[in-house]
PDB file of C-alpha atoms in Angstrom:
ATOM      1  CA  MET A   1      12.371 -42.388  62.827  1.00  0.00           C
ATOM      2  CA  ASN A   2      11.599 -38.945  61.658  1.00  0.00           C
ATOM      3  CA  ARG A   3       8.346 -36.973  61.948  1.00  0.00           C
ATOM      4  CA  TRP A   4       6.983 -38.272  58.565  1.00  0.00           C
ATOM      5  CA  GLN A   5       7.677 -41.896  59.457  1.00  0.00           C
ATOM      6  CA  LYS A   6       5.895 -41.454  62.824  1.00  0.00           C
ATOM      7  CA  ILE A   7       2.845 -39.840  61.080  1.00  0.00           C
ATOM      8  CA  ALA A   8       2.788 -42.741  58.574  1.00  0.00           C
ATOM      9  CA  VAL A   9       2.864 -45.301  61.427  1.00  0.00           C
ATOM     10  CA  PHE A  10       0.069 -43.360  63.204  1.00  0.00           C
ATOM     11  CA  ASN A  11      -2.003 -43.431  59.960  1.00  0.00           C
ATOM     12  CA  ILE A  12      -1.671 -47.114  59.557  1.00  0.00           C
ATOM     13  CA  LEU A  13      -2.583 -47.828  63.194  1.00  0.00           C
ATOM     14  CA  VAL A  14      -5.653 -45.540  63.006  1.00  0.00           C
ATOM     15  CA  ILE A  15      -6.818 -47.127  59.734  1.00  0.00           C
ATOM     16  CA  PHE A  16      -6.344 -50.747  60.955  1.00  0.00           C
ATOM     17  CA  PHE A  17      -8.091 -49.808  64.226  1.00  0.00           C
ATOM     18  CA  THR A  18     -10.965 -48.188  62.298  1.00  0.00           C
ATOM     19  CA  LEU A  19     -11.319 -51.004  59.762  1.00  0.00           C
ATOM     20  CA  SER A  20     -11.286 -53.656  62.526  1.00  0.00           C
ATOM     21  CA  LEU A  21     -13.927 -51.868  64.559  1.00  0.00           C
ATOM     22  CA  THR A  22     -16.117 -51.277  61.410  1.00  0.00           C
ATOM     23  CA  ALA A  23     -15.818 -54.874  60.267  1.00  0.00           C
ATOM     24  CA  GLY A  24     -16.618 -56.040  63.830  1.00  0.00           C
ATOM     25  CA  ALA A  25     -19.582 -53.778  64.142  1.00  0.00           C
ATOM     26  CA  VAL A  26     -21.048 -54.614  60.769  1.00  0.00           C
ATOM     27  CA  THR A  27     -20.704 -58.317  61.455  1.00  0.00           C
ATOM     28  CA  ALA A  28     -22.178 -58.142  64.960  1.00  0.00           C
ATOM     29  CA  ILE A  29     -25.159 -55.978  63.888  1.00  0.00           C
ATOM     30  CA  GLY A  30     -25.571 -58.146  60.746  1.00  0.00           C
ATOM     31  CA  ILE A  31     -25.839 -61.276  62.905  1.00  0.00           C
ATOM     32  CA  THR A  32     -28.178 -59.882  65.482  1.00  0.00           C
ATOM     33  CA  LYS A  33     -30.428 -57.506  63.460  1.00  0.00           C
ATOM     34  CA  GLY A  34     -30.035 -58.408  59.872  1.00  0.00           C
ATOM     35  CA  PHE A  35     -28.248 -56.862  57.010  1.00  0.00           C
ATOM     36  CA  PRO A  36     -29.884 -53.545  56.026  1.00  0.00           C
ATOM     37  CA  LYS A  37     -29.315 -52.375  59.595  1.00  0.00           C
ATOM     38  CA  ALA A  38     -25.742 -53.563  59.648  1.00  0.00           C
ATOM     39  CA  TYR A  39     -24.799 -50.588  57.563  1.00  0.00           C
ATOM     40  CA  ALA A  40     -24.982 -48.591  60.806  1.00  0.00           C
ATOM     41  CA  GLY A  41     -21.670 -50.239  61.727  1.00  0.00           C
ATOM     42  CA  THR A  42     -19.933 -48.226  58.916  1.00  0.00           C
ATOM     43  CA  ALA A  43     -20.431 -45.188  61.153  1.00  0.00           C
ATOM     44  CA  PHE A  44     -17.218 -46.315  62.771  1.00  0.00           C
ATOM     45  CA  LEU A  45     -15.379 -45.224  59.587  1.00  0.00           C
ATOM     46  CA  GLY A  46     -15.751 -41.752  61.020  1.00  0.00           C
ATOM     47  CA  LEU A  47     -12.908 -42.649  63.386  1.00  0.00           C
ATOM     48  CA  CYS A  48     -10.661 -41.926  60.414  1.00  0.00           C
ATOM     49  CA  GLY A  49     -11.196 -38.231  61.534  1.00  0.00           C
ATOM     50  CA  LEU A  50      -8.416 -39.125  64.045  1.00  0.00           C
ATOM     51  CA  LEU A  51      -6.033 -38.682  61.151  1.00  0.00           C
ATOM     52  CA  GLY A  52      -6.633 -34.971  61.351  1.00  0.00           C
ATOM     53  CA  PHE A  53      -4.821 -34.858  64.683  1.00  0.00           C
ATOM     54  CA  GLN A  54      -1.357 -35.512  63.095  1.00  0.00           C
ATOM     55  CA  PRO A  55      -0.219 -31.842  63.237  1.00  0.00           C
ATOM     56  CA  PHE A  56      -0.978 -31.678  67.013  1.00  0.00           C
ATOM     57  CA  LEU A  57       0.426 -35.089  67.928  1.00  0.00           C
ATOM     58  CA  PHE A  58       3.617 -34.743  65.838  1.00  0.00           C
ATOM     59  CA  ARG A  59       4.869 -31.265  66.121  1.00  0.00           C
ATOM     60  CA  LYS A  60       7.659 -29.833  64.084  1.00  0.00           C
ATOM     61  CA  ASP A  61      10.962 -29.265  65.882  1.00  0.00           C
ATOM     62  CA  LYS A  62      11.702 -25.629  65.858  1.00  0.00           C
ATOM     63  CA  GLY A  63      15.029 -24.554  64.238  1.00  0.00           C
ATOM     64  CA  LYS A  64      15.705 -28.042  62.884  1.00  0.00           C
ATOM     65  CA  VAL A  65      15.439 -29.068  59.242  1.00  0.00           C
ATOM     66  CA  SER A  66      12.674 -31.640  59.157  1.00  0.00           C
ATOM     67  CA  PHE A  67      11.868 -31.704  55.461  1.00  0.00           C
ATOM     68  CA  ASP A  68      14.422 -31.675  52.666  1.00  0.00           C
ATOM     69  CA  GLU A  69      14.713 -32.690  49.032  1.00  0.00           C
ATOM     70  CA  ARG A  70      14.912 -36.432  49.766  1.00  0.00           C
ATOM     71  CA  ASP A  71      11.681 -36.181  51.856  1.00  0.00           C
ATOM     72  CA  LEU A  72      10.098 -34.348  48.975  1.00  0.00           C
ATOM     73  CA  VAL A  73      10.973 -37.146  46.503  1.00  0.00           C
ATOM     74  CA  ILE A  74       9.624 -39.806  48.897  1.00  0.00           C
ATOM     75  CA  SER A  75       6.549 -37.772  49.672  1.00  0.00           C
ATOM     76  CA  ARG A  76       5.707 -37.100  45.988  1.00  0.00           C
ATOM     77  CA  LYS A  77       6.135 -40.750  45.085  1.00  0.00           C
ATOM     78  CA  SER A  78       3.923 -41.929  47.957  1.00  0.00           C
ATOM     79  CA  VAL A  79       1.243 -39.376  47.166  1.00  0.00           C
ATOM     80  CA  ILE A  80       1.158 -40.526  43.452  1.00  0.00           C
ATOM     81  CA  LEU A  81       0.941 -44.150  44.558  1.00  0.00           C
ATOM     82  CA  GLY A  82      -1.823 -43.392  47.057  1.00  0.00           C
ATOM     83  CA  PHE A  83      -3.807 -41.535  44.432  1.00  0.00           C
ATOM     84  CA  THR A  84      -3.355 -44.319  41.873  1.00  0.00           C
ATOM     85  CA  VAL A  85      -4.634 -46.882  44.380  1.00  0.00           C
ATOM     86  CA  SER A  86      -7.622 -44.824  45.356  1.00  0.00           C
ATOM     87  CA  TYR A  87      -8.466 -44.202  41.667  1.00  0.00           C
ATOM     88  CA  LEU A  88      -8.257 -47.977  40.913  1.00  0.00           C
ATOM     89  CA  PHE A  89     -10.345 -48.634  44.055  1.00  0.00           C
ATOM     90  CA  PHE A  90     -12.976 -46.219  42.884  1.00  0.00           C
ATOM     91  CA  VAL A  91     -13.019 -47.673  39.301  1.00  0.00           C
ATOM     92  CA  PHE A  92     -13.265 -51.227  40.551  1.00  0.00           C
ATOM     93  CA  ALA A  93     -15.966 -50.228  43.103  1.00  0.00           C
ATOM     94  CA  CYS A  94     -18.055 -48.635  40.305  1.00  0.00           C
ATOM     95  CA  MET A  95     -17.564 -51.725  38.130  1.00  0.00           C
ATOM     96  CA  GLY A  96     -18.656 -53.891  41.081  1.00  0.00           C
ATOM     97  CA  CYS A  97     -21.811 -51.859  41.488  1.00  0.00           C
ATOM     98  CA  TRP A  98     -22.519 -52.184  37.780  1.00  0.00           C
ATOM     99  CA  TRP A  99     -21.883 -55.938  37.981  1.00  0.00           C
ATOM    100  CA  TYR A 100     -24.081 -56.334  41.093  1.00  0.00           C
ATOM    101  CA  ALA A 101     -27.062 -54.241  39.986  1.00  0.00           C
ATOM    102  CA  ARG A 102     -26.900 -55.004  36.179  1.00  0.00           C
ATOM    103  CA  ALA A 103     -28.291 -52.512  33.697  1.00  0.00           C
ATOM    104  CA  ASP A 104     -31.730 -51.985  35.094  1.00  0.00           C
ATOM    105  CA  GLY A 105     -30.950 -52.509  38.769  1.00  0.00           C
ATOM    106  CA  MET A 106     -30.144 -49.996  41.577  1.00  0.00           C
ATOM    107  CA  ILE A 107     -27.683 -49.787  44.313  1.00  0.00           C
ATOM    108  CA  ASP A 108     -28.373 -48.546  47.815  1.00  0.00           C
ATOM    109  CA  VAL A 109     -27.513 -44.901  48.309  1.00  0.00           C
ATOM    110  CA  LYS A 110     -25.563 -45.884  51.505  1.00  0.00           C
ATOM    111  CA  VAL A 111     -22.960 -47.590  49.337  1.00  0.00           C
ATOM    112  CA  LEU A 112     -21.783 -44.307  47.904  1.00  0.00           C
ATOM    113  CA  PRO A 113     -20.191 -42.795  51.028  1.00  0.00           C
ATOM    114  CA  VAL A 114     -18.633 -46.195  51.756  1.00  0.00           C
ATOM    115  CA  ILE A 115     -16.922 -46.095  48.348  1.00  0.00           C
ATOM    116  CA  LEU A 116     -15.690 -42.572  48.920  1.00  0.00           C
ATOM    117  CA  PHE A 117     -14.437 -43.458  52.457  1.00  0.00           C
ATOM    118  CA  GLY A 118     -12.943 -46.582  51.134  1.00  0.00           C
ATOM    119  CA  GLY A 119     -11.043 -44.697  48.419  1.00  0.00           C
ATOM    120  CA  TYR A 120      -9.693 -42.285  51.001  1.00  0.00           C
ATOM    121  CA  ILE A 121      -8.680 -45.038  53.388  1.00  0.00           C
ATOM    122  CA  MET A 122      -6.933 -46.987  50.688  1.00  0.00           C
ATOM    123  CA  SER A 123      -5.195 -43.853  49.525  1.00  0.00           C
ATOM    124  CA  GLU A 124      -3.894 -43.045  53.081  1.00  0.00           C
ATOM    125  CA  LEU A 125      -3.007 -46.686  53.809  1.00  0.00           C
ATOM    126  CA  PHE A 126      -0.862 -47.074  50.598  1.00  0.00           C
ATOM    127  CA  ARG A 127       0.607 -43.634  50.851  1.00  0.00           C
ATOM    128  CA  SER A 128       1.780 -44.275  54.475  1.00  0.00           C
ATOM    129  CA  ALA A 129       2.965 -47.862  53.795  1.00  0.00           C
ATOM    130  CA  SER A 130       4.896 -46.805  50.666  1.00  0.00           C
ATOM    131  CA  LEU A 131       6.441 -43.908  52.577  1.00  0.00           C
ATOM    132  CA  LEU A 132       7.703 -46.200  55.254  1.00  0.00           C
ATOM    133  CA  ILE A 133       9.104 -48.698  52.788  1.00  0.00           C
ATOM    134  CA  MET A 134      10.921 -45.893  50.842  1.00  0.00           C
ATOM    135  CA  TYR A 135      12.380 -44.394  54.014  1.00  0.00           C
ATOM    136  CA  GLY A 136      13.447 -47.873  54.982  1.00  0.00           C
ATOM    137  CA  ARG A 137      15.366 -48.669  51.887  1.00  0.00           C
ATOM    138  CA  GLY A 138      16.316 -45.168  50.858  1.00  0.00           C
ATOM    139  CA  ALA A 139      15.078 -43.463  47.669  1.00  0.00           C
ATOM    140  CA  LYS A 140      17.714 -43.822  44.987  1.00  0.00           C
ATOM    141  CA  ASP A 141      16.616 -41.013  42.653  1.00  0.00           C
ATOM    142  CA  GLY A 142      17.472 -37.480  43.643  1.00  0.00           C
ATOM    143  CA  ARG A 143      18.164 -36.928  40.017  1.00  0.00           C
ATOM    144  CA  GLU A 144      14.609 -37.173  38.715  1.00  0.00           C
TER     145      GLU A 144
ATOM    146  CA  MET B   1      16.560 -41.709  35.359  1.00  0.00           C
ATOM    147  CA  GLY B   2      17.522 -41.604  31.671  1.00  0.00           C
ATOM    148  CA  GLU B   3      21.024 -42.959  32.447  1.00  0.00           C
ATOM    149  CA  SER B   4      22.184 -46.546  32.306  1.00  0.00           C
ATOM    150  CA  ASP B   5      21.375 -48.575  35.333  1.00  0.00           C
ATOM    151  CA  LYS B   6      25.106 -49.401  35.565  1.00  0.00           C
ATOM    152  CA  SER B   7      25.973 -45.824  36.290  1.00  0.00           C
ATOM    153  CA  LYS B   8      26.805 -44.972  39.823  1.00  0.00           C
ATOM    154  CA  LEU B   9      27.356 -41.783  41.814  1.00  0.00           C
ATOM    155  CA  THR B  10      30.120 -42.192  44.297  1.00  0.00           C
ATOM    156  CA  ASN B  11      31.159 -39.912  47.195  1.00  0.00           C
ATOM    157  CA  LYS B  12      33.782 -39.401  49.808  1.00  0.00           C
ATOM    158  CA  VAL B  13      31.493 -37.777  52.338  1.00  0.00           C
ATOM    159  CA  ARG B  14      32.246 -40.181  55.185  1.00  0.00           C
ATOM    160  CA  ARG B  15      35.963 -39.949  54.771  1.00  0.00           C
ATOM    161  CA  LEU B  16      35.816 -36.220  54.456  1.00  0.00           C
ATOM    162  CA  ARG B  17      33.812 -35.931  57.671  1.00  0.00           C
ATOM    163  CA  PHE B  18      36.539 -37.692  59.592  1.00  0.00           C
ATOM    164  CA  ASP B  19      39.159 -35.732  57.906  1.00  0.00           C
ATOM    165  CA  ASN B  20      37.457 -32.539  58.975  1.00  0.00           C
ATOM    166  CA  GLY B  21      37.726 -32.912  62.676  1.00  0.00           C
ATOM    167  CA  GLU B  22      35.459 -35.912  62.873  1.00  0.00           C
ATOM    168  CA  MET B  23      32.456 -33.859  61.899  1.00  0.00           C
ATOM    169  CA  THR B  24      29.174 -35.587  62.869  1.00  0.00           C
ATOM    170  CA  GLN B  25      26.522 -36.320  60.490  1.00  0.00           C
ATOM    171  CA  GLN B  26      24.230 -33.872  62.259  1.00  0.00           C
ATOM    172  CA  GLN B  27      26.836 -31.036  61.918  1.00  0.00           C
ATOM    173  CA  LEU B  28      27.126 -31.748  58.147  1.00  0.00           C
ATOM    174  CA  ALA B  29      23.309 -31.906  57.825  1.00  0.00           C
ATOM    175  CA  ASP B  30      22.982 -28.569  59.550  1.00  0.00           C
ATOM    176  CA  ARG B  31      25.602 -26.960  57.269  1.00  0.00           C
ATOM    177  CA  ALA B  32      24.028 -28.407  54.137  1.00  0.00           C
ATOM    178  CA  GLY B  33      20.488 -27.635  55.240  1.00  0.00           C
ATOM    179  CA  VAL B  34      19.109 -31.151  55.175  1.00  0.00           C
ATOM    180  CA  THR B  35      18.236 -33.855  57.693  1.00  0.00           C
ATOM    181  CA  ARG B  36      20.733 -36.313  59.184  1.00  0.00           C
ATOM    182  CA  GLN B  37      18.758 -39.137  57.483  1.00  0.00           C
ATOM    183  CA  THR B  38      19.582 -37.651  54.088  1.00  0.00           C
ATOM    184  CA  ILE B  39      23.343 -37.505  54.934  1.00  0.00           C
ATOM    185  CA  ILE B  40      23.162 -41.169  55.934  1.00  0.00           C
ATOM    186  CA  ALA B  41      21.390 -42.084  52.744  1.00  0.00           C
ATOM    187  CA  ILE B  42      23.945 -40.198  50.674  1.00  0.00           C
ATOM    188  CA  GLU B  43      26.904 -41.747  52.521  1.00  0.00           C
ATOM    189  CA  SER B  44      25.589 -45.192  51.974  1.00  0.00           C
ATOM    190  CA  GLY B  45      24.889 -44.526  48.296  1.00  0.00           C
ATOM    191  CA  LYS B  46      21.173 -44.939  48.614  1.00  0.00           C
ATOM    192  CA  TYR B  47      20.333 -41.438  47.570  1.00  0.00           C
ATOM    193  CA  ALA B  48      21.857 -39.336  44.827  1.00  0.00           C
ATOM    194  CA  PRO B  49      21.653 -35.689  45.883  1.00  0.00           C
ATOM    195  CA  SER B  50      20.519 -32.903  43.596  1.00  0.00           C
ATOM    196  CA  LEU B  51      23.162 -30.655  42.184  1.00  0.00           C
ATOM    197  CA  PRO B  52      22.508 -27.680  44.573  1.00  0.00           C
ATOM    198  CA  LEU B  53      22.756 -30.054  47.518  1.00  0.00           C
ATOM    199  CA  ALA B  54      25.967 -31.562  46.226  1.00  0.00           C
ATOM    200  CA  PHE B  55      27.405 -28.083  45.961  1.00  0.00           C
ATOM    201  CA  ARG B  56      26.316 -27.269  49.483  1.00  0.00           C
ATOM    202  CA  ILE B  57      27.919 -30.419  50.817  1.00  0.00           C
ATOM    203  CA  ALA B  58      31.159 -29.725  49.028  1.00  0.00           C
ATOM    204  CA  LYS B  59      31.112 -26.159  50.291  1.00  0.00           C
ATOM    205  CA  ALA B  60      30.735 -27.444  53.869  1.00  0.00           C
ATOM    206  CA  PHE B  61      34.113 -29.206  53.378  1.00  0.00           C
ATOM    207  CA  GLY B  62      35.603 -26.174  51.655  1.00  0.00           C
ATOM    208  CA  LEU B  63      36.041 -28.293  48.454  1.00  0.00           C
ATOM    209  CA  GLY B  64      34.746 -28.437  44.895  1.00  0.00           C
ATOM    210  CA  VAL B  65      31.916 -30.768  44.045  1.00  0.00           C
ATOM    211  CA  GLU B  66      34.210 -33.020  41.963  1.00  0.00           C
ATOM    212  CA  ASP B  67      36.346 -33.512  44.987  1.00  0.00           C
ATOM    213  CA  VAL B  68      33.528 -35.004  46.889  1.00  0.00           C
ATOM    214  CA  PHE B  69      31.403 -36.632  44.269  1.00  0.00           C
ATOM    215  CA  GLY B  70      32.451 -38.925  41.448  1.00  0.00           C
ATOM    216  CA  TYR B  71      30.640 -40.709  38.688  1.00  0.00           C
ATOM    217  CA  GLU B  72      31.218 -44.253  37.623  1.00  0.00           C
ATOM    218  CA  ASN B  73      29.772 -45.637  34.429  1.00  0.00           C
ATOM    219  CA  ASP B  74      30.438 -49.295  33.761  1.00  0.00           C
ATOM    220  CA  ALA B  75      28.425 -49.373  30.522  1.00  0.00           C
TER     221      ALA B  75
END
């Protein structure tokens, strides 16, 4: 497993840990104190900040080639997929808000950061998962 | 990928490694300036290298690119 695969696994673990904790907190607070207050549970989404520790946890081996043209092809594809998924998530989240609030209604301002965080999380999740899949089966197209 | 799906890039990298003093994948990777995983992917036909990389690999064996890589088109 190379450095990029390790980073992808780390990303997926952090995201699952964050989402599990957030879902658990929102559910627990929602049951005990009611729903508007349950939004406080989304504060756990801040744990995604752990993703920023990647460069310190997975250091580059000095003197060894750790990124070549095949890594670039895989990386590009996974970034495009991650961006596409986050864009679709954002579009569907906006449509959902529209459907929920109707033409004259309003949505809670707390929903907006959740949509942005959600888009980022979806992007990272799909980017990392697709990267692992492509490394697993080997990208067939160095001739693109 | 404008070519037919039936086209296939073949290579003799594995055989040439053994013919060249049982060169390891890591040694070839170091000479070609890529990772060992890329050499593995090329040997198993899962990755078609770029032209510059194909030339570097061929140069590592002291051969021309056509001596290492071939092209099959069944279409």
